[in-house]
JSON list of C-alpha atoms in Angstrom, two decimals:
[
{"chain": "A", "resi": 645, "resn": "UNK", "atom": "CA", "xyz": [0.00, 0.00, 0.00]},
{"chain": "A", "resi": 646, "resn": "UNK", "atom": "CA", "xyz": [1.73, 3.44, -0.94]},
{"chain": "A", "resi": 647, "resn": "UNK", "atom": "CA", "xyz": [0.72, 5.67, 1.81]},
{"chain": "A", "resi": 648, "resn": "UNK", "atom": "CA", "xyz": [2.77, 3.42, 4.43]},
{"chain": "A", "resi": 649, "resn": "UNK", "atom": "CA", "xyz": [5.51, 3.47, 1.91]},
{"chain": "A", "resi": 650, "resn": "UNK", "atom": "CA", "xyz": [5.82, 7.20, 2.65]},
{"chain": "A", "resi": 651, "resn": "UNK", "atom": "CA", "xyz": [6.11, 7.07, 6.14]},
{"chain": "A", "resi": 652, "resn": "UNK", "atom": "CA", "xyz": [8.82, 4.89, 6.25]},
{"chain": "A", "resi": 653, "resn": "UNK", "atom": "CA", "xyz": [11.35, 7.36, 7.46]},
{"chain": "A", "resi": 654, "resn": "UNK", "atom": "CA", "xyz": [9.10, 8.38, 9.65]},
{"chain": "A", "resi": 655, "resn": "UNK", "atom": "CA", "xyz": [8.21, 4.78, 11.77]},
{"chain": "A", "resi": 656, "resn": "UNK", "atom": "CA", "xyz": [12.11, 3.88, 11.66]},
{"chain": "A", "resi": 657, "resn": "UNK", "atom": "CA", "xyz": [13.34, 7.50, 13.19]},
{"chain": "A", "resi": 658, "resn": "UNK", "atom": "CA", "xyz": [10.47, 7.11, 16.07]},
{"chain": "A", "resi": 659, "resn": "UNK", "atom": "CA", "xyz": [10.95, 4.07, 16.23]},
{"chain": "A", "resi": 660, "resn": "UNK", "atom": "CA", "xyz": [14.67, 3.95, 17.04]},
{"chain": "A", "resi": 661, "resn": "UNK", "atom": "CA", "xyz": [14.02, 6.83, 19.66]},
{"chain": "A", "resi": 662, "resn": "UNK", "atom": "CA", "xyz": [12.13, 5.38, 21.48]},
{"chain": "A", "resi": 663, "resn": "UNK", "atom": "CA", "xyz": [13.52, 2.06, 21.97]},
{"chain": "A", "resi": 664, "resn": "UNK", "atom": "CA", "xyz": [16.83, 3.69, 22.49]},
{"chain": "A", "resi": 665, "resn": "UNK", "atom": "CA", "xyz": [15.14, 5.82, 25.19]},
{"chain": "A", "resi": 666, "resn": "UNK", "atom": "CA", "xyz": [13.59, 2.85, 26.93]},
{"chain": "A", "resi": 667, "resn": "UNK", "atom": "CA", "xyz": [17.22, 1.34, 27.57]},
{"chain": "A", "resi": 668, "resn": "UNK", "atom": "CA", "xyz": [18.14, 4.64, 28.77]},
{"chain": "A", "resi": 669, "resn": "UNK", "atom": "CA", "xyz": [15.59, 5.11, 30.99]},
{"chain": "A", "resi": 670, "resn": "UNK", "atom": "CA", "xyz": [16.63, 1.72, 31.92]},
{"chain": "A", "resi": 671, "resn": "UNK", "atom": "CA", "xyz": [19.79, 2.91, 32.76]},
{"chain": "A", "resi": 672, "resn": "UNK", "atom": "CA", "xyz": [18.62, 5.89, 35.09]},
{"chain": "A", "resi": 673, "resn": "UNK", "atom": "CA", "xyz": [16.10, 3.63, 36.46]},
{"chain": "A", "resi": 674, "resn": "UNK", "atom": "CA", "xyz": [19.35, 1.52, 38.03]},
{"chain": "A", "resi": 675, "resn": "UNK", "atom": "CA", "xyz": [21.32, 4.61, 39.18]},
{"chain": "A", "resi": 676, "resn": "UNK", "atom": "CA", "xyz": [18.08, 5.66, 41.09]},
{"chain": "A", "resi": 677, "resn": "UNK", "atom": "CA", "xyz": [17.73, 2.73, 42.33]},
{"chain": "A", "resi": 678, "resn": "UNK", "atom": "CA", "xyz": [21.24, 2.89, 44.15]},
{"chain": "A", "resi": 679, "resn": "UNK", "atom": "CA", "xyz": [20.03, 5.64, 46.47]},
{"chain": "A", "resi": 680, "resn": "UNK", "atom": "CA", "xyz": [16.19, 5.24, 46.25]},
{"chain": "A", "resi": 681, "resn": "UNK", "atom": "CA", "xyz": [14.00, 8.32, 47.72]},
{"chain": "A", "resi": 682, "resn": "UNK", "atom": "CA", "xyz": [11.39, 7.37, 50.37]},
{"chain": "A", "resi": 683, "resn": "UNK", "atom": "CA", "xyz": [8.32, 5.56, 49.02]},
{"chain": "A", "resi": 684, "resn": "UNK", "atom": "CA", "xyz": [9.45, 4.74, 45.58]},
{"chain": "A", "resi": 685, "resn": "UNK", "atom": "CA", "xyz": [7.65, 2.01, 45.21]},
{"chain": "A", "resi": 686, "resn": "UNK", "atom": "CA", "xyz": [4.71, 3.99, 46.06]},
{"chain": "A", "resi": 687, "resn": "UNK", "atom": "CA", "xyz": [5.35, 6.83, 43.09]},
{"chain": "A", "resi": 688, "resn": "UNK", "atom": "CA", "xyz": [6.67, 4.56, 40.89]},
{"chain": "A", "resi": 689, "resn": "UNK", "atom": "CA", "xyz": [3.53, 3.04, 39.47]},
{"chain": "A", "resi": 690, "resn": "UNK", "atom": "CA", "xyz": [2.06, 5.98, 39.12]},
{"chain": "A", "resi": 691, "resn": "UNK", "atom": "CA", "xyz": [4.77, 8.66, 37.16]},
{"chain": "A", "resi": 692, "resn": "UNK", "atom": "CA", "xyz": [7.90, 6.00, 35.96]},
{"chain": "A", "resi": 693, "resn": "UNK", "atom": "CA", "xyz": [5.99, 2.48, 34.59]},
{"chain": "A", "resi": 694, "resn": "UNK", "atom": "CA", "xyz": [3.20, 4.30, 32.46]},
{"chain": "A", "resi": 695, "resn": "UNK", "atom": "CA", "xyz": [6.67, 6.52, 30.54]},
{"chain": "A", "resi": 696, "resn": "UNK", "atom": "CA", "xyz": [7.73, 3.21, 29.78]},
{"chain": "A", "resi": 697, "resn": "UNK", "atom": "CA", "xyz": [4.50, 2.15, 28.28]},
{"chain": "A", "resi": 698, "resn": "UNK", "atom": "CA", "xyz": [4.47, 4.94, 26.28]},
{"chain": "A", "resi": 699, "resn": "UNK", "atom": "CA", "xyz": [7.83, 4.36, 25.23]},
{"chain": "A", "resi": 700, "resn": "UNK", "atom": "CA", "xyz": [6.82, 0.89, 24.48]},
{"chain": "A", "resi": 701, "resn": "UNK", "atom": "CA", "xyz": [3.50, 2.14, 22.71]},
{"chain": "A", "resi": 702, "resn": "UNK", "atom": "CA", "xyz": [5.44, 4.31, 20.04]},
{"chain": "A", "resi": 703, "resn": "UNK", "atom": "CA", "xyz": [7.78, 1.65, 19.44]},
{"chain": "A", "resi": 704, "resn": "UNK", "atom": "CA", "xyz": [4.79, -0.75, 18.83]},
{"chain": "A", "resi": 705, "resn": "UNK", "atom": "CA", "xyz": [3.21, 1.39, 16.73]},
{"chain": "A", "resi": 706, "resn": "UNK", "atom": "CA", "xyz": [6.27, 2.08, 14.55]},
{"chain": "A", "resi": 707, "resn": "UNK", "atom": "CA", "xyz": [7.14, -1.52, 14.27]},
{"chain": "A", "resi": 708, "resn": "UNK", "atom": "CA", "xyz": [3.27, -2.43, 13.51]},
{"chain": "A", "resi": 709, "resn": "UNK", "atom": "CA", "xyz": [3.30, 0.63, 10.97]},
{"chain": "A", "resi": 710, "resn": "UNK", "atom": "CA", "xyz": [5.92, -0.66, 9.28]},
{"chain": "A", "resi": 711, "resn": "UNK", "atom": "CA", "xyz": [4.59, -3.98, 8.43]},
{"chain": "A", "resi": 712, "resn": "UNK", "atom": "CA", "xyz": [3.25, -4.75, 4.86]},
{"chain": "A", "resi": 713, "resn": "UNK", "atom": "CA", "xyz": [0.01, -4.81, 5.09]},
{"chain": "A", "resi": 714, "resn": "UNK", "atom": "CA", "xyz": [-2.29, -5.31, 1.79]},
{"chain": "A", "resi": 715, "resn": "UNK", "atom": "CA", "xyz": [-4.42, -2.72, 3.13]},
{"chain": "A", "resi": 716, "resn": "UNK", "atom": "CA", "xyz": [-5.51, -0.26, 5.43]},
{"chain": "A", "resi": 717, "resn": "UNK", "atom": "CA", "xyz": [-8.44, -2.13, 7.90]},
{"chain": "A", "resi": 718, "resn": "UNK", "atom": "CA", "xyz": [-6.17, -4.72, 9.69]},
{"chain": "A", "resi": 719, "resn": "UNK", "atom": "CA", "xyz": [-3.27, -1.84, 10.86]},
{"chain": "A", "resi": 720, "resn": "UNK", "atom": "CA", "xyz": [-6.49, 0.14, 11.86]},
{"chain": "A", "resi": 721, "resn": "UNK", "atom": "CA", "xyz": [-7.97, -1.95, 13.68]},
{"chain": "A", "resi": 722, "resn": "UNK", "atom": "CA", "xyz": [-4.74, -3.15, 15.66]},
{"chain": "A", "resi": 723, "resn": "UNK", "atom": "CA", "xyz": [-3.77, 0.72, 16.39]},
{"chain": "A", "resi": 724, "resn": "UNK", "atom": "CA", "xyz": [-7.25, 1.01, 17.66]},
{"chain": "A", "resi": 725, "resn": "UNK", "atom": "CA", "xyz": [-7.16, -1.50, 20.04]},
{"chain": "A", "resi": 726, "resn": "UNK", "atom": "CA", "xyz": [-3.50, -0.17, 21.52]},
{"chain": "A", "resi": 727, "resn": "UNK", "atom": "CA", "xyz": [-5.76, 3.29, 21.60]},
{"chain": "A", "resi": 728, "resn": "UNK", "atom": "CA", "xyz": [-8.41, 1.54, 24.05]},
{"chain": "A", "resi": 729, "resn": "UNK", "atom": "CA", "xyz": [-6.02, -0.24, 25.57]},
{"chain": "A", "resi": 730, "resn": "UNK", "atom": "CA", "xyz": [-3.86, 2.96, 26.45]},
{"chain": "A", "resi": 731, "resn": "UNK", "atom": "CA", "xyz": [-7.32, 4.05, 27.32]},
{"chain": "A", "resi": 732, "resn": "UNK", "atom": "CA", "xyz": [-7.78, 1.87, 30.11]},
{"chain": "A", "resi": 733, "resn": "UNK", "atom": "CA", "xyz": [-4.35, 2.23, 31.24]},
{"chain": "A", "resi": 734, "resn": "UNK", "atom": "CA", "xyz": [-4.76, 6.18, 31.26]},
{"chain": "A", "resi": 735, "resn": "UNK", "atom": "CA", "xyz": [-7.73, 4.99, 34.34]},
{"chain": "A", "resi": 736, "resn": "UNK", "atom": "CA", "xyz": [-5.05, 3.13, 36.09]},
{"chain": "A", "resi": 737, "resn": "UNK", "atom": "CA", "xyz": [-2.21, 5.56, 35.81]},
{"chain": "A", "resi": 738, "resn": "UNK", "atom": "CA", "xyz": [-4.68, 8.21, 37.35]},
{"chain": "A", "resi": 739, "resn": "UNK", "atom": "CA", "xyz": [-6.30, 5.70, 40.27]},
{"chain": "A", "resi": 740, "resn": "UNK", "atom": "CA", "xyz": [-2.57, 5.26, 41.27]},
{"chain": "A", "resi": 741, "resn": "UNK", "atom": "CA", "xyz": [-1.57, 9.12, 40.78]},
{"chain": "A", "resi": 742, "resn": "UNK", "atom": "CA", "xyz": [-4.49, 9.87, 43.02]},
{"chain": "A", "resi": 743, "resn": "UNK", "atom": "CA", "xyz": [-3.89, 7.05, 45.46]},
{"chain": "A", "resi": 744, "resn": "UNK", "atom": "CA", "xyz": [0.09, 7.25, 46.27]},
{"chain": "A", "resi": 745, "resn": "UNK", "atom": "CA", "xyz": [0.83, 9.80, 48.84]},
{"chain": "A", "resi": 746, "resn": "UNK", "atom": "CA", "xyz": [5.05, 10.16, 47.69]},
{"chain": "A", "resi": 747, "resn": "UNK", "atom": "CA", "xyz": [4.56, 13.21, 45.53]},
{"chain": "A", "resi": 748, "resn": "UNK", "atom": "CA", "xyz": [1.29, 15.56, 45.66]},
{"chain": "A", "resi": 749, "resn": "UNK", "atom": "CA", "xyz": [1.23, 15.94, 41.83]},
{"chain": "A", "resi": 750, "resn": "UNK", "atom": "CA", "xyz": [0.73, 19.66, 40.30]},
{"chain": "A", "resi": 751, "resn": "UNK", "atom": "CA", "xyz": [-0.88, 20.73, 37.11]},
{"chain": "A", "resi": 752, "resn": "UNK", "atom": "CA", "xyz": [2.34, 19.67, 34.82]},
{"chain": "A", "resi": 753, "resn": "UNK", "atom": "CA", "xyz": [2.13, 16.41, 36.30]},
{"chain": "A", "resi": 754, "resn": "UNK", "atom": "CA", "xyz": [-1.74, 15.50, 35.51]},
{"chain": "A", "resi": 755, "resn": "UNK", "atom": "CA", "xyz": [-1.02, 17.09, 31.97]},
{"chain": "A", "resi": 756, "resn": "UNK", "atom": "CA", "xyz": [1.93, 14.83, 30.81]},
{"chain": "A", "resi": 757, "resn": "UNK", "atom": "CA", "xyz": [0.93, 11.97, 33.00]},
{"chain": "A", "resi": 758, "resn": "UNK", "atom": "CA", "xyz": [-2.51, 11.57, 32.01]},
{"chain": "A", "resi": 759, "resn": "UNK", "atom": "CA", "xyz": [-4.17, 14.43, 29.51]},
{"chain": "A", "resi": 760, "resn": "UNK", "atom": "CA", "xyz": [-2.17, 14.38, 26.93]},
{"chain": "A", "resi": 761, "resn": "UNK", "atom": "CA", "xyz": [-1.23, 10.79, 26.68]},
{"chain": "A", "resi": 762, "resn": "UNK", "atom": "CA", "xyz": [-5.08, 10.21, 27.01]},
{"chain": "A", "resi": 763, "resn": "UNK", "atom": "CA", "xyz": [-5.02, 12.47, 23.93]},
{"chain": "A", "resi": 764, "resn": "UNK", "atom": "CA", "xyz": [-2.81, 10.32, 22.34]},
{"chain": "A", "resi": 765, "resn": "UNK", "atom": "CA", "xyz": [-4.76, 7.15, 22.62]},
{"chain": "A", "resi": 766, "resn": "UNK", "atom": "CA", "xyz": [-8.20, 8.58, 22.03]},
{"chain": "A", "resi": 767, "resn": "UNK", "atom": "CA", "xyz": [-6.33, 10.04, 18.62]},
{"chain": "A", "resi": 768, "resn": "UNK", "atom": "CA", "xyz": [-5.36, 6.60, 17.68]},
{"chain": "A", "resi": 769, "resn": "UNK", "atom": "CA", "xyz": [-8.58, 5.29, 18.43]},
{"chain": "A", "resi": 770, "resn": "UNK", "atom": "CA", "xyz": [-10.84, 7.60, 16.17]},
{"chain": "A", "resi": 771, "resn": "UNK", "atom": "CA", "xyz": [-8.04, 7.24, 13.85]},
{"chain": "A", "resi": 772, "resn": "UNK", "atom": "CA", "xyz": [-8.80, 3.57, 13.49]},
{"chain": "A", "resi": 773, "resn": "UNK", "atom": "CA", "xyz": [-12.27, 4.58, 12.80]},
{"chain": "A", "resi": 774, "resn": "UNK", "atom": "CA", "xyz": [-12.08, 6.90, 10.38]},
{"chain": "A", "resi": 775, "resn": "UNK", "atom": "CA", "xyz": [-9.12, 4.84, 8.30]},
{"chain": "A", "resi": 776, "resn": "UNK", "atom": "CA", "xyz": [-11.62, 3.61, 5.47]},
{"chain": "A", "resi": 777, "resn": "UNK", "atom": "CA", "xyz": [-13.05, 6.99, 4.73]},
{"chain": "A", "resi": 778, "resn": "UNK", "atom": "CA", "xyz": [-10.25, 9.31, 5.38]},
{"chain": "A", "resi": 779, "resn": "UNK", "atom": "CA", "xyz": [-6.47, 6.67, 5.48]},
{"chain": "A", "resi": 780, "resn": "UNK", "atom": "CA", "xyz": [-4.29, 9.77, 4.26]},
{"chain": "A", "resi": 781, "resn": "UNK", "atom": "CA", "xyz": [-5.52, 11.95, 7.70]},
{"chain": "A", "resi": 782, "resn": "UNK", "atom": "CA", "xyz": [-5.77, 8.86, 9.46]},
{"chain": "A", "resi": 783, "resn": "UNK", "atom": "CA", "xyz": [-2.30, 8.20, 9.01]},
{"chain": "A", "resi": 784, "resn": "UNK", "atom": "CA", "xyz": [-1.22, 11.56, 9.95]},
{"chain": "A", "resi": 785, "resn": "UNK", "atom": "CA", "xyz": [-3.26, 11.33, 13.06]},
{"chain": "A", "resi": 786, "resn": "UNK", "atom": "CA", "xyz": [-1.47, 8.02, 14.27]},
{"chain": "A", "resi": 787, "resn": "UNK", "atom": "CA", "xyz": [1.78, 9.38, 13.54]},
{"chain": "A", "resi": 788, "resn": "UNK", "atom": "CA", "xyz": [0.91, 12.23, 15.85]},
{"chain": "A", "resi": 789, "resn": "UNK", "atom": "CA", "xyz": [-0.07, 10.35, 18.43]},
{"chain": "A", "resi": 790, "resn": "UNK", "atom": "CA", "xyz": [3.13, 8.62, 18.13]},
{"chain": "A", "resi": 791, "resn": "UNK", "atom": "CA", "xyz": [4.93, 11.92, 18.12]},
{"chain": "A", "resi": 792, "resn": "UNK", "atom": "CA", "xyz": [2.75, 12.85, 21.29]},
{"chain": "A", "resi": 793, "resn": "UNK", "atom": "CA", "xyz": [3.72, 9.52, 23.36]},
{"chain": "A", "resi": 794, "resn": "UNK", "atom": "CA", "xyz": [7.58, 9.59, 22.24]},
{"chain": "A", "resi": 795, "resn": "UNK", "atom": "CA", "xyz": [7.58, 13.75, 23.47]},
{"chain": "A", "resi": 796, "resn": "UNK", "atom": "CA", "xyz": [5.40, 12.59, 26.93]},
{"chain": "A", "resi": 797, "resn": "UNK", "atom": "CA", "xyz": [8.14, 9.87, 27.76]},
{"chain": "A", "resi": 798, "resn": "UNK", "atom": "CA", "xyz": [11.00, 12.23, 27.08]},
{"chain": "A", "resi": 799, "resn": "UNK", "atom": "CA", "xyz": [9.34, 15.20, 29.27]},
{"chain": "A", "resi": 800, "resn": "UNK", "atom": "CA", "xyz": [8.45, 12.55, 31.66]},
{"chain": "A", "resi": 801, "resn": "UNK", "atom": "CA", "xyz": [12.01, 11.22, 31.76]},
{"chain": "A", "resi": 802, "resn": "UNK", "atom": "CA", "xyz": [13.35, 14.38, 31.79]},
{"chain": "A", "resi": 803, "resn": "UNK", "atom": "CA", "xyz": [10.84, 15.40, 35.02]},
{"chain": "A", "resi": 804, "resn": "UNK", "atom": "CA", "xyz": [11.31, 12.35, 37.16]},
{"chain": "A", "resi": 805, "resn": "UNK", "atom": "CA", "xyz": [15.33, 12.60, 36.74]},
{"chain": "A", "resi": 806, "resn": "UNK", "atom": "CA", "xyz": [15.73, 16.41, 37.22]},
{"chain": "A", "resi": 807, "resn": "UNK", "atom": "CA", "xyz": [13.02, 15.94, 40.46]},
{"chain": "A", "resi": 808, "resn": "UNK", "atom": "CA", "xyz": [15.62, 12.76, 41.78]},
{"chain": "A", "resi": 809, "resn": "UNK", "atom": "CA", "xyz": [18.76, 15.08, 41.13]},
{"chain": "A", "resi": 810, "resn": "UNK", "atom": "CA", "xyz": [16.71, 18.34, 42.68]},
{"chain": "A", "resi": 811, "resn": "UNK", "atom": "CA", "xyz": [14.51, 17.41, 45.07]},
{"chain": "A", "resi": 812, "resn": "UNK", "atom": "CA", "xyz": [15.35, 14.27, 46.52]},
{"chain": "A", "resi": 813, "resn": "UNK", "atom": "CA", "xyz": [19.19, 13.96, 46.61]},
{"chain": "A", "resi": 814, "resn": "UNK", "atom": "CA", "xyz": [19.43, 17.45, 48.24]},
{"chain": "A", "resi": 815, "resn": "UNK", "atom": "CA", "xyz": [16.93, 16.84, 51.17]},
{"chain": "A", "resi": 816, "resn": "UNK", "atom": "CA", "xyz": [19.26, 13.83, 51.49]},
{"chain": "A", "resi": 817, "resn": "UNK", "atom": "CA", "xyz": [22.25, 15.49, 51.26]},
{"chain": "A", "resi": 818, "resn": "UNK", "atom": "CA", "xyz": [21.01, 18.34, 53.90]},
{"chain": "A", "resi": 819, "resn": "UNK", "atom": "CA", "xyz": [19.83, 15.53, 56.22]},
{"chain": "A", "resi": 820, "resn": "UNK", "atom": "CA", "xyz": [23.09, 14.15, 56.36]},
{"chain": "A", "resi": 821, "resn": "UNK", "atom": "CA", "xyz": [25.01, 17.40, 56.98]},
{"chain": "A", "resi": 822, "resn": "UNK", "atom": "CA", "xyz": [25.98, 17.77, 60.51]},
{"chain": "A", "resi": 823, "resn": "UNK", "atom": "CA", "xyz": [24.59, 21.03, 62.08]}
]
């Protein structure tokens, strides 16, 4: 089918992000883990498993994008489950942000944690939808809600490591410091 063709580029660039960023992340993951903040396993859940799963969602869709399909209404339907399947995850990841008492989360947090990726799946599941009618914008759509889950994982990356380095190492460190 020619308009996958096109976005070849595309699925292999956002692709390779974001698996490379799920290693990384990965990587921090360990180093935290070497001088854990109080209650981690309590935050975790909610703020570092669902970046992952966005991670993992982009790269899922790229590889499943770049499949050769013979047509349009088997991809569609498989991005729209992974839609209502982010969906329902978007109700956990806000039952646990809501339930943990480790961080009280702000406005930022409830945007990148769990508006805009619920953005992102409810994209790829009208997307699905209208794929006979409209595949051209349909395929735009999906590769913006890629876009918007690979950019969410990186911010929320970005936020949980800067609030470890920040936040939680320097109350340690000025604990520690004799008075």
């Amino acid at each position: 089918m020619p308009d996958f063709a096109e976005w070849e580029s595309f699925y292999v660039i956002v692709g390779a992000a974001a698996g490379a960023l799920i290693g990384l992340q990965f990587v921090v993951m360990t180093l935290i883990a070497e001088n854990p903040p109080q209650r981690v396993a309590e935050g975790g859940p909610a703020f570092v498993t669902p970046t992952i799963v966005h991670f993992g969602t982009a790269l899922l869709l790229s590889a499943v994008l770049r499949v050769p399909w013979k047509g349009l209404a088997v991809v569609a339907a498989l991005w729209g489950l992974v839609g209502f399947a982010g969906l329902v995850y978007a109700v956990v990841v806000a039952r646990r942000m809501r339930g943990q008492a480790a961080y009280l989360p702000d406005l930022e947090d409830w945007l990148f944690h769990l508006l805009l990726p619920s953005a992102a799946y409810a994209v790829l599941v009208a997307a699905a939808f209208a794929a006979s009618a409209q595949p051209h914008e349909a395929l735009f759509a999906v590769g913006g809600a890629t876009l918007l889950l690979l950019f969410v994982g990186i911010h929320n990356s970005w936020d949980a490591i800067a609030y470890h380095v920040f936040v939680t190492m320097r109350k340690k460190k000025s604990e520690s410091e004799p008075l």
